[in-house]
Amino acid sequence: MPPRQPPSTPAAVPALSRRQLLAAGGAGALLSACALPASDGRTQRVQLVAQPAEVALRGAGQPPVQAWSYGGDVPGPTIRARQGQRLEVEFVNRLPVPTTVHWHGLRLPNAMDGVPGLTQPPVEPGGRFRYAFDLPDAGTFWYHSHLRGSEQVERGLHGVLLVDEAQPVAGFDRELTWLVDDWRLAPDGALDTRFLQPHDVAHAGRLGNLVTVNGRLPQPVVLRRGERIRLRLVNAANARIVALQFDGHRPLVLALDGHPVVPHEPPRGRVVLGPGMRADLLLEAVGEPGRRYAVGDVFFPRAAYDLLELAYAAEPLRAPDGRVPVLAANPVPEPVAEGALRHVLTFEGGMMGALHSATLDGRQVPFMELARRGTPWAIDGVVGAAHDGHAGHAGHAMAPFLTVPRGRSVELVLRNDTRWFHPIHLHGHAFRLLRQGGRDVAQRPWLDTVLLAPQEEATVAFVADNPGDWMLHCHVLEHHEGGMMGVLRVA
Ligand code: C2O
Ligand code: CU
């Protein structure tokens, strides 16, 4: 395969630096982030402090980036607990701004969901909040700020949350976690702090010019032939969609958004993850000792680049045997088609779209004015956000787009009537993806986020068994804050 070019992103974003490419060729193993103190059995207790931090994104010898962190580094500490345990997080805000923590993908009580103005008041500077909830599902999840995420998640407020299976899974030699993120740095290397730029909001969101894995320039990952690796992927970028392609390898998808699937090769050999999405892969090390293989991101075909390299040690571990470890399903209630509440949700707006006007704060506003105000997106004709992006901040509670009696099955048709990709995320539930792009989906995977291509439609189904007001929004954070959000009420 020819060497790939670095990502060059639309508009005024400088291309990935030469420096990144050079440094990516250096030696060293990629570490999966460290674990926190051991469990006391029933409950896992963790302290999480949001604080400013200097982060050496580009490695030692390069000026660090001024970031916001959980616990002093980006990503924050990997929180690890076991399925069936309770997680208690003592959260402290040492940032100069209010914030909250959202536990992405978890089925938890509404009051613990971390959405300011909807499920809790913002945690003010110097303030604390105690998050405590049970963990019914095993899998790869993550946590992040849910207040003005376009700035706070971009500055570094995110981390991985791993829930180990109640019964340990046999057959992996090793586990790796790659949290992929991108950063938009100014020419002097500092973080570009012009968040929510109107152009980004109305187009594809804020794309960065430096891609990191676990908060650093990616380093080669050392493998031994024959190893069976559980590779957990998390896309924590504000807007970048990645399509990972493994030269010389045929990884199998074992789980999506934390929930096991029948192991399969991803379509066209590419693992596509929009912002917020996760995948667990079986990466069997079938490469030749001493050789190197690229892992590329080919989502933008003309801006494909090598994310990192797999570097084989001289000593093999064993002959690859194609054995596939089995993950047990999570106890998610099965929706029933008969009697399900059906609702069509239309996503509209953005540049080059068909939206002429939409309702903002109860008033019908023409599209050009919406774009000027930084809110060019709507769901069912309603702009879902104040410009600074969190429900309730402007003093108005968001009216739900749909109210469902608790326990009812729901079928949502998600219709993307725009020219842009949107990873649509629902809080507090997992849904089955039934149809997408006019076809039935064979596996009907459980997801919490579904990536809609331009003009694409998808149907998802779930049991609305978790009472409360739950956000549904695009996980391109500039789209979210630009109006593409709504509230589903489970009464
Ligand atoms: Cu990952 Cu509403 O968020
Ligand atoms: Cu979007």
PDB file of N, CA, C and O in Angstrom, residues 399-454:
ATOM      1  N   ALA A 399     -38.857  21.230  25.839  1.00  0.00           N
ATOM      2  CA  ALA A 399     -40.036  20.369  25.744  1.00  0.00           C
ATOM      3  C   ALA A 399     -39.625  19.084  25.044  1.00  0.00           C
ATOM      4  O   ALA A 399     -38.895  19.122  24.065  1.00  0.00           O
ATOM      5  N   PRO A 400     -40.080  17.937  25.539  1.00  0.00           N
ATOM      6  CA  PRO A 400     -39.708  16.682  24.891  1.00  0.00           C
ATOM      7  C   PRO A 400     -40.303  16.563  23.486  1.00  0.00           C
ATOM      8  O   PRO A 400     -41.407  17.047  23.255  1.00  0.00           O
ATOM      9  N   PHE A 401     -39.566  15.956  22.580  1.00  0.00           N
ATOM     10  CA  PHE A 401     -40.125  15.697  21.243  1.00  0.00           C
ATOM     11  C   PHE A 401     -41.057  14.499  21.287  1.00  0.00           C
ATOM     12  O   PHE A 401     -41.873  14.302  20.396  1.00  0.00           O
ATOM     13  N   LEU A 402     -40.911  13.688  22.339  1.00  0.00           N
ATOM     14  CA  LEU A 402     -41.748  12.501  22.447  1.00  0.00           C
ATOM     15  C   LEU A 402     -41.819  12.098  23.918  1.00  0.00           C
ATOM     16  O   LEU A 402     -40.811  12.120  24.614  1.00  0.00           O
ATOM     17  N   THR A 403     -43.024  11.758  24.367  1.00  0.00           N
ATOM     18  CA  THR A 403     -43.192  11.231  25.725  1.00  0.00           C
ATOM     19  C   THR A 403     -43.695   9.799  25.614  1.00  0.00           C
ATOM     20  O   THR A 403     -44.652   9.523  24.894  1.00  0.00           O
ATOM     21  N   VAL A 404     -43.007   8.897  26.293  1.00  0.00           N
ATOM     22  CA  VAL A 404     -43.305   7.468  26.183  1.00  0.00           C
ATOM     23  C   VAL A 404     -43.644   6.938  27.563  1.00  0.00           C
ATOM     24  O   VAL A 404     -42.918   7.203  28.518  1.00  0.00           O
ATOM     25  N   PRO A 405     -44.723   6.177  27.677  1.00  0.00           N
ATOM     26  CA  PRO A 405     -44.967   5.529  28.967  1.00  0.00           C
ATOM     27  C   PRO A 405     -43.879   4.506  29.249  1.00  0.00           C
ATOM     28  O   PRO A 405     -43.434   3.792  28.343  1.00  0.00           O
ATOM     29  N   ARG A 406     -43.465   4.475  30.497  1.00  0.00           N
ATOM     30  CA  ARG A 406     -42.380   3.583  30.894  1.00  0.00           C
ATOM     31  C   ARG A 406     -42.710   2.129  30.553  1.00  0.00           C
ATOM     32  O   ARG A 406     -43.821   1.666  30.775  1.00  0.00           O
ATOM     33  N   GLY A 407     -41.726   1.432  29.984  1.00  0.00           N
ATOM     34  CA  GLY A 407     -41.891   0.019  29.670  1.00  0.00           C
ATOM     35  C   GLY A 407     -42.348  -0.250  28.247  1.00  0.00           C
ATOM     36  O   GLY A 407     -42.340  -1.391  27.787  1.00  0.00           O
ATOM     37  N   ARG A 408     -42.723   0.822  27.533  1.00  0.00           N
ATOM     38  CA  ARG A 408     -43.220   0.659  26.175  1.00  0.00           C
ATOM     39  C   ARG A 408     -42.045   0.483  25.202  1.00  0.00           C
ATOM     40  O   ARG A 408     -40.998   1.085  25.377  1.00  0.00           O
ATOM     41  N   SER A 409     -42.262  -0.325  24.166  1.00  0.00           N
ATOM     42  CA  SER A 409     -41.268  -0.402  23.091  1.00  0.00           C
ATOM     43  C   SER A 409     -41.435   0.791  22.166  1.00  0.00           C
ATOM     44  O   SER A 409     -42.559   1.225  21.908  1.00  0.00           O
ATOM     45  N   VAL A 410     -40.312   1.302  21.686  1.00  0.00           N
ATOM     46  CA  VAL A 410     -40.314   2.484  20.829  1.00  0.00           C
ATOM     47  C   VAL A 410     -39.555   2.161  19.559  1.00  0.00           C
ATOM     48  O   VAL A 410     -38.511   1.498  19.603  1.00  0.00           O
ATOM     49  N   GLU A 411     -40.096   2.586  18.434  1.00  0.00           N
ATOM     50  CA  GLU A 411     -39.362   2.509  17.177  1.00  0.00           C
ATOM     51  C   GLU A 411     -39.164   3.927  16.686  1.00  0.00           C
ATOM     52  O   GLU A 411     -40.136   4.634  16.427  1.00  0.00           O
ATOM     53  N   LEU A 412     -37.917   4.336  16.584  1.00  0.00           N
ATOM     54  CA  LEU A 412     -37.624   5.682  16.099  1.00  0.00           C
ATOM     55  C   LEU A 412     -37.053   5.573  14.691  1.00  0.00           C
ATOM     56  O   LEU A 412     -36.092   4.832  14.462  1.00  0.00           O
ATOM     57  N   VAL A 413     -37.659   6.303  13.780  1.00  0.00           N
ATOM     58  CA  VAL A 413     -37.078   6.426  12.446  1.00  0.00           C
ATOM     59  C   VAL A 413     -36.279   7.727  12.448  1.00  0.00           C
ATOM     60  O   VAL A 413     -36.825   8.795  12.702  1.00  0.00           O
ATOM     61  N   LEU A 414     -34.981   7.599  12.227  1.00  0.00           N
ATOM     62  CA  LEU A 414     -34.093   8.759  12.251  1.00  0.00           C
ATOM     63  C   LEU A 414     -33.784   9.131  10.814  1.00  0.00           C
ATOM     64  O   LEU A 414     -33.157   8.353  10.081  1.00  0.00           O
ATOM     65  N   ARG A 415     -34.264  10.299  10.406  1.00  0.00           N
ATOM     66  CA  ARG A 415     -34.166  10.678   9.001  1.00  0.00           C
ATOM     67  C   ARG A 415     -33.205  11.852   8.875  1.00  0.00           C
ATOM     68  O   ARG A 415     -33.468  12.930   9.401  1.00  0.00           O
ATOM     69  N   ASN A 416     -32.101  11.615   8.213  1.00  0.00           N
ATOM     70  CA  ASN A 416     -31.108  12.677   8.025  1.00  0.00           C
ATOM     71  C   ASN A 416     -31.423  13.431   6.742  1.00  0.00           C
ATOM     72  O   ASN A 416     -31.066  12.993   5.654  1.00  0.00           O
ATOM     73  N   ASP A 417     -32.058  14.589   6.875  1.00  0.00           N
ATOM     74  CA  ASP A 417     -32.389  15.389   5.699  1.00  0.00           C
ATOM     75  C   ASP A 417     -31.367  16.511   5.544  1.00  0.00           C
ATOM     76  O   ASP A 417     -31.719  17.675   5.384  1.00  0.00           O
ATOM     77  N   THR A 418     -30.085  16.162   5.634  1.00  0.00           N
ATOM     78  CA  THR A 418     -29.019  17.151   5.491  1.00  0.00           C
ATOM     79  C   THR A 418     -27.921  16.575   4.591  1.00  0.00           C
ATOM     80  O   THR A 418     -27.939  15.389   4.251  1.00  0.00           O
ATOM     81  N   ARG A 419     -26.952  17.402   4.267  1.00  0.00           N
ATOM     82  CA  ARG A 419     -25.829  16.976   3.430  1.00  0.00           C
ATOM     83  C   ARG A 419     -24.646  16.520   4.270  1.00  0.00           C
ATOM     84  O   ARG A 419     -23.526  16.444   3.756  1.00  0.00           O
ATOM     85  N   TRP A 420     -24.836  16.259   5.547  1.00  0.00           N
ATOM     86  CA  TRP A 420     -23.727  16.006   6.460  1.00  0.00           C
ATOM     87  C   TRP A 420     -23.938  14.706   7.220  1.00  0.00           C
ATOM     88  O   TRP A 420     -25.051  14.229   7.346  1.00  0.00           O
ATOM     89  N   PHE A 421     -22.835  14.163   7.720  1.00  0.00           N
ATOM     90  CA  PHE A 421     -22.895  12.981   8.588  1.00  0.00           C
ATOM     91  C   PHE A 421     -23.304  13.406  10.001  1.00  0.00           C
ATOM     92  O   PHE A 421     -22.849  14.443  10.481  1.00  0.00           O
ATOM     93  N   HIS A 422     -24.098  12.560  10.658  1.00  0.00           N
ATOM     94  CA  HIS A 422     -24.476  12.841  12.045  1.00  0.00           C
ATOM     95  C   HIS A 422     -24.489  11.551  12.861  1.00  0.00           C
ATOM     96  O   HIS A 422     -25.294  10.661  12.595  1.00  0.00           O
ATOM     97  N   PRO A 423     -23.598  11.442  13.858  1.00  0.00           N
ATOM     98  CA  PRO A 423     -23.690  10.331  14.806  1.00  0.00           C
ATOM     99  C   PRO A 423     -24.751  10.671  15.858  1.00  0.00           C
ATOM    100  O   PRO A 423     -24.529  11.510  16.720  1.00  0.00           O
ATOM    101  N   ILE A 424     -25.904  10.006  15.768  1.00  0.00           N
ATOM    102  CA  ILE A 424     -27.022  10.357  16.646  1.00  0.00           C
ATOM    103  C   ILE A 424     -26.987   9.478  17.890  1.00  0.00           C
ATOM    104  O   ILE A 424     -27.003   8.249  17.801  1.00  0.00           O
ATOM    105  N   HIS A 425     -26.953  10.128  19.041  1.00  0.00           N
ATOM    106  CA  HIS A 425     -26.753   9.451  20.326  1.00  0.00           C
ATOM    107  C   HIS A 425     -27.964   9.637  21.228  1.00  0.00           C
ATOM    108  O   HIS A 425     -28.441  10.750  21.386  1.00  0.00           O
ATOM    109  N   LEU A 426     -28.415   8.532  21.813  1.00  0.00           N
ATOM    110  CA  LEU A 426     -29.495   8.574  22.806  1.00  0.00           C
ATOM    111  C   LEU A 426     -28.923   8.217  24.171  1.00  0.00           C
ATOM    112  O   LEU A 426     -28.189   7.233  24.305  1.00  0.00           O
ATOM    113  N   HIS A 427     -29.298   8.998  25.171  1.00  0.00           N
ATOM    114  CA  HIS A 427     -28.836   8.740  26.535  1.00  0.00           C
ATOM    115  C   HIS A 427     -29.707   7.696  27.242  1.00  0.00           C
ATOM    116  O   HIS A 427     -30.903   7.564  26.948  1.00  0.00           O
ATOM    117  N   GLY A 428     -29.094   6.987  28.181  1.00  0.00           N
ATOM    118  CA  GLY A 428     -29.846   6.180  29.145  1.00  0.00           C
ATOM    119  C   GLY A 428     -30.385   4.859  28.644  1.00  0.00           C
ATOM    120  O   GLY A 428     -30.985   4.108  29.412  1.00  0.00           O
ATOM    121  N   HIS A 429     -30.205   4.559  27.360  1.00  0.00           N
ATOM    122  CA  HIS A 429     -30.741   3.335  26.774  1.00  0.00           C
ATOM    123  C   HIS A 429     -29.737   2.790  25.756  1.00  0.00           C
ATOM    124  O   HIS A 429     -28.880   3.511  25.281  1.00  0.00           O
ATOM    125  N   ALA A 430     -29.907   1.517  25.422  1.00  0.00           N
ATOM    126  CA  ALA A 430     -29.260   0.985  24.219  1.00  0.00           C
ATOM    127  C   ALA A 430     -30.395   0.643  23.264  1.00  0.00           C
ATOM    128  O   ALA A 430     -31.476   0.257  23.701  1.00  0.00           O
ATOM    129  N   PHE A 431     -30.179   0.858  21.980  1.00  0.00           N
ATOM    130  CA  PHE A 431     -31.222   0.542  20.997  1.00  0.00           C
ATOM    131  C   PHE A 431     -30.695  -0.463  19.989  1.00  0.00           C
ATOM    132  O   PHE A 431     -29.491  -0.538  19.735  1.00  0.00           O
ATOM    133  N   ARG A 432     -31.607  -1.217  19.435  1.00  0.00           N
ATOM    134  CA  ARG A 432     -31.221  -2.096  18.336  1.00  0.00           C
ATOM    135  C   ARG A 432     -31.326  -1.325  17.040  1.00  0.00           C
ATOM    136  O   ARG A 432     -32.318  -0.628  16.815  1.00  0.00           O
ATOM    137  N   LEU A 433     -30.305  -1.472  16.182  1.00  0.00           N
ATOM    138  CA  LEU A 433     -30.369  -0.873  14.850  1.00  0.00           C
ATOM    139  C   LEU A 433     -31.051  -1.878  13.929  1.00  0.00           C
ATOM    140  O   LEU A 433     -30.509  -2.950  13.649  1.00  0.00           O
ATOM    141  N   LEU A 434     -32.272  -1.544  13.491  1.00  0.00           N
ATOM    142  CA  LEU A 434     -33.051  -2.483  12.677  1.00  0.00           C
ATOM    143  C   LEU A 434     -32.824  -2.292  11.189  1.00  0.00           C
ATOM    144  O   LEU A 434     -32.701  -3.256  10.434  1.00  0.00           O
ATOM    145  N   ARG A 435     -32.859  -1.046  10.766  1.00  0.00           N
ATOM    146  CA  ARG A 435     -32.725  -0.744   9.338  1.00  0.00           C
ATOM    147  C   ARG A 435     -31.813   0.451   9.164  1.00  0.00           C
ATOM    148  O   ARG A 435     -31.775   1.340  10.003  1.00  0.00           O
ATOM    149  N   GLN A 436     -31.089   0.443   8.044  1.00  0.00           N
ATOM    150  CA  GLN A 436     -30.274   1.610   7.734  1.00  0.00           C
ATOM    151  C   GLN A 436     -30.051   1.658   6.235  1.00  0.00           C
ATOM    152  O   GLN A 436     -29.802   0.624   5.612  1.00  0.00           O
ATOM    153  N   GLY A 437     -30.163   2.851   5.674  1.00  0.00           N
ATOM    154  CA  GLY A 437     -29.922   3.009   4.245  1.00  0.00           C
ATOM    155  C   GLY A 437     -30.844   2.140   3.402  1.00  0.00           C
ATOM    156  O   GLY A 437     -30.431   1.633   2.357  1.00  0.00           O
ATOM    157  N   GLY A 438     -32.086   1.942   3.850  1.00  0.00           N
ATOM    158  CA  GLY A 438     -33.059   1.196   3.061  1.00  0.00           C
ATOM    159  C   GLY A 438     -32.953  -0.310   3.169  1.00  0.00           C
ATOM    160  O   GLY A 438     -33.638  -1.040   2.462  1.00  0.00           O
ATOM    161  N   ARG A 439     -32.089  -0.794   4.076  1.00  0.00           N
ATOM    162  CA  ARG A 439     -31.923  -2.244   4.210  1.00  0.00           C
ATOM    163  C   ARG A 439     -32.096  -2.679   5.652  1.00  0.00           C
ATOM    164  O   ARG A 439     -31.711  -1.949   6.569  1.00  0.00           O
ATOM    165  N   ASP A 440     -32.585  -3.898   5.810  1.00  0.00           N
ATOM    166  CA  ASP A 440     -32.584  -4.474   7.144  1.00  0.00           C
ATOM    167  C   ASP A 440     -31.146  -4.763   7.546  1.00  0.00           C
ATOM    168  O   ASP A 440     -30.340  -5.199   6.723  1.00  0.00           O
ATOM    169  N   VAL A 441     -30.837  -4.513   8.784  1.00  0.00           N
ATOM    170  CA  VAL A 441     -29.490  -4.776   9.287  1.00  0.00           C
ATOM    171  C   VAL A 441     -29.483  -6.197   9.852  1.00  0.00           C
ATOM    172  O   VAL A 441     -30.252  -6.509  10.768  1.00  0.00           O
ATOM    173  N   ALA A 442     -28.628  -7.036   9.298  1.00  0.00           N
ATOM    174  CA  ALA A 442     -28.656  -8.455   9.651  1.00  0.00           C
ATOM    175  C   ALA A 442     -28.425  -8.678  11.143  1.00  0.00           C
ATOM    176  O   ALA A 442     -29.165  -9.412  11.795  1.00  0.00           O
ATOM    177  N   GLN A 443     -27.402  -8.035  11.681  1.00  0.00           N
ATOM    178  CA  GLN A 443     -27.042  -8.309  13.082  1.00  0.00           C
ATOM    179  C   GLN A 443     -27.929  -7.606  14.095  1.00  0.00           C
ATOM    180  O   GLN A 443     -27.930  -7.987  15.256  1.00  0.00           O
ATOM    181  N   ARG A 444     -28.611  -6.563  13.670  1.00  0.00           N
ATOM    182  CA  ARG A 444     -29.398  -5.742  14.602  1.00  0.00           C
ATOM    183  C   ARG A 444     -28.620  -5.457  15.883  1.00  0.00           C
ATOM    184  O   ARG A 444     -29.053  -5.805  16.991  1.00  0.00           O
ATOM    185  N   PRO A 445     -27.453  -4.827  15.772  1.00  0.00           N
ATOM    186  CA  PRO A 445     -26.613  -4.618  16.963  1.00  0.00           C
ATOM    187  C   PRO A 445     -27.278  -3.658  17.949  1.00  0.00           C
ATOM    188  O   PRO A 445     -28.066  -2.804  17.564  1.00  0.00           O
ATOM    189  N   TRP A 446     -26.909  -3.812  19.223  1.00  0.00           N
ATOM    190  CA  TRP A 446     -27.264  -2.820  20.238  1.00  0.00           C
ATOM    191  C   TRP A 446     -26.269  -1.680  20.140  1.00  0.00           C
ATOM    192  O   TRP A 446     -25.049  -1.903  20.166  1.00  0.00           O
ATOM    193  N   LEU A 447     -26.754  -0.473  20.073  1.00  0.00           N
ATOM    194  CA  LEU A 447     -25.896   0.698  19.988  1.00  0.00           C
ATOM    195  C   LEU A 447     -26.438   1.784  20.904  1.00  0.00           C
ATOM    196  O   LEU A 447     -27.602   1.725  21.319  1.00  0.00           O
ATOM    197  N   ASP A 448     -25.598   2.802  21.169  1.00  0.00           N
ATOM    198  CA  ASP A 448     -26.139   4.025  21.755  1.00  0.00           C
ATOM    199  C   ASP A 448     -25.967   5.205  20.815  1.00  0.00           C
ATOM    200  O   ASP A 448     -26.459   6.296  21.081  1.00  0.00           O
ATOM    201  N   THR A 449     -25.228   4.967  19.710  1.00  0.00           N
ATOM    202  CA  THR A 449     -24.970   6.030  18.742  1.00  0.00           C
ATOM    203  C   THR A 449     -25.021   5.404  17.354  1.00  0.00           C
ATOM    204  O   THR A 449     -24.391   4.371  17.128  1.00  0.00           O
ATOM    205  N   VAL A 450     -25.762   6.007  16.453  1.00  0.00           N
ATOM    206  CA  VAL A 450     -25.795   5.481  15.083  1.00  0.00           C
ATOM    207  C   VAL A 450     -25.349   6.583  14.129  1.00  0.00           C
ATOM    208  O   VAL A 450     -25.793   7.729  14.234  1.00  0.00           O
ATOM    209  N   LEU A 451     -24.425   6.221  13.244  1.00  0.00           N
ATOM    210  CA  LEU A 451     -23.872   7.208  12.316  1.00  0.00           C
ATOM    211  C   LEU A 451     -24.729   7.265  11.052  1.00  0.00           C
ATOM    212  O   LEU A 451     -24.783   6.295  10.290  1.00  0.00           O
ATOM    213  N   LEU A 452     -25.378   8.398  10.838  1.00  0.00           N
ATOM    214  CA  LEU A 452     -26.208   8.578   9.652  1.00  0.00           C
ATOM    215  C   LEU A 452     -25.408   9.295   8.566  1.00  0.00           C
ATOM    216  O   LEU A 452     -24.871  10.375   8.800  1.00  0.00           O
ATOM    217  N   ALA A 453     -25.358   8.687   7.393  1.00  0.00           N
ATOM    218  CA  ALA A 453     -24.730   9.354   6.248  1.00  0.00           C
ATOM    219  C   ALA A 453     -25.684  10.438   5.742  1.00  0.00           C
ATOM    220  O   ALA A 453     -26.873  10.448   6.094  1.00  0.00           O
ATOM    221  N   PRO A 454     -25.170  11.356   4.910  1.00  0.00           N
ATOM    222  CA  PRO A 454     -26.050  12.391   4.352  1.00  0.00           C
ATOM    223  C   PRO A 454     -27.289  11.768   3.710  1.00  0.00           C
ATOM    224  O   PRO A 454     -27.175  10.774   2.975  1.00  0.00           O
TER     225      PRO A 454
END
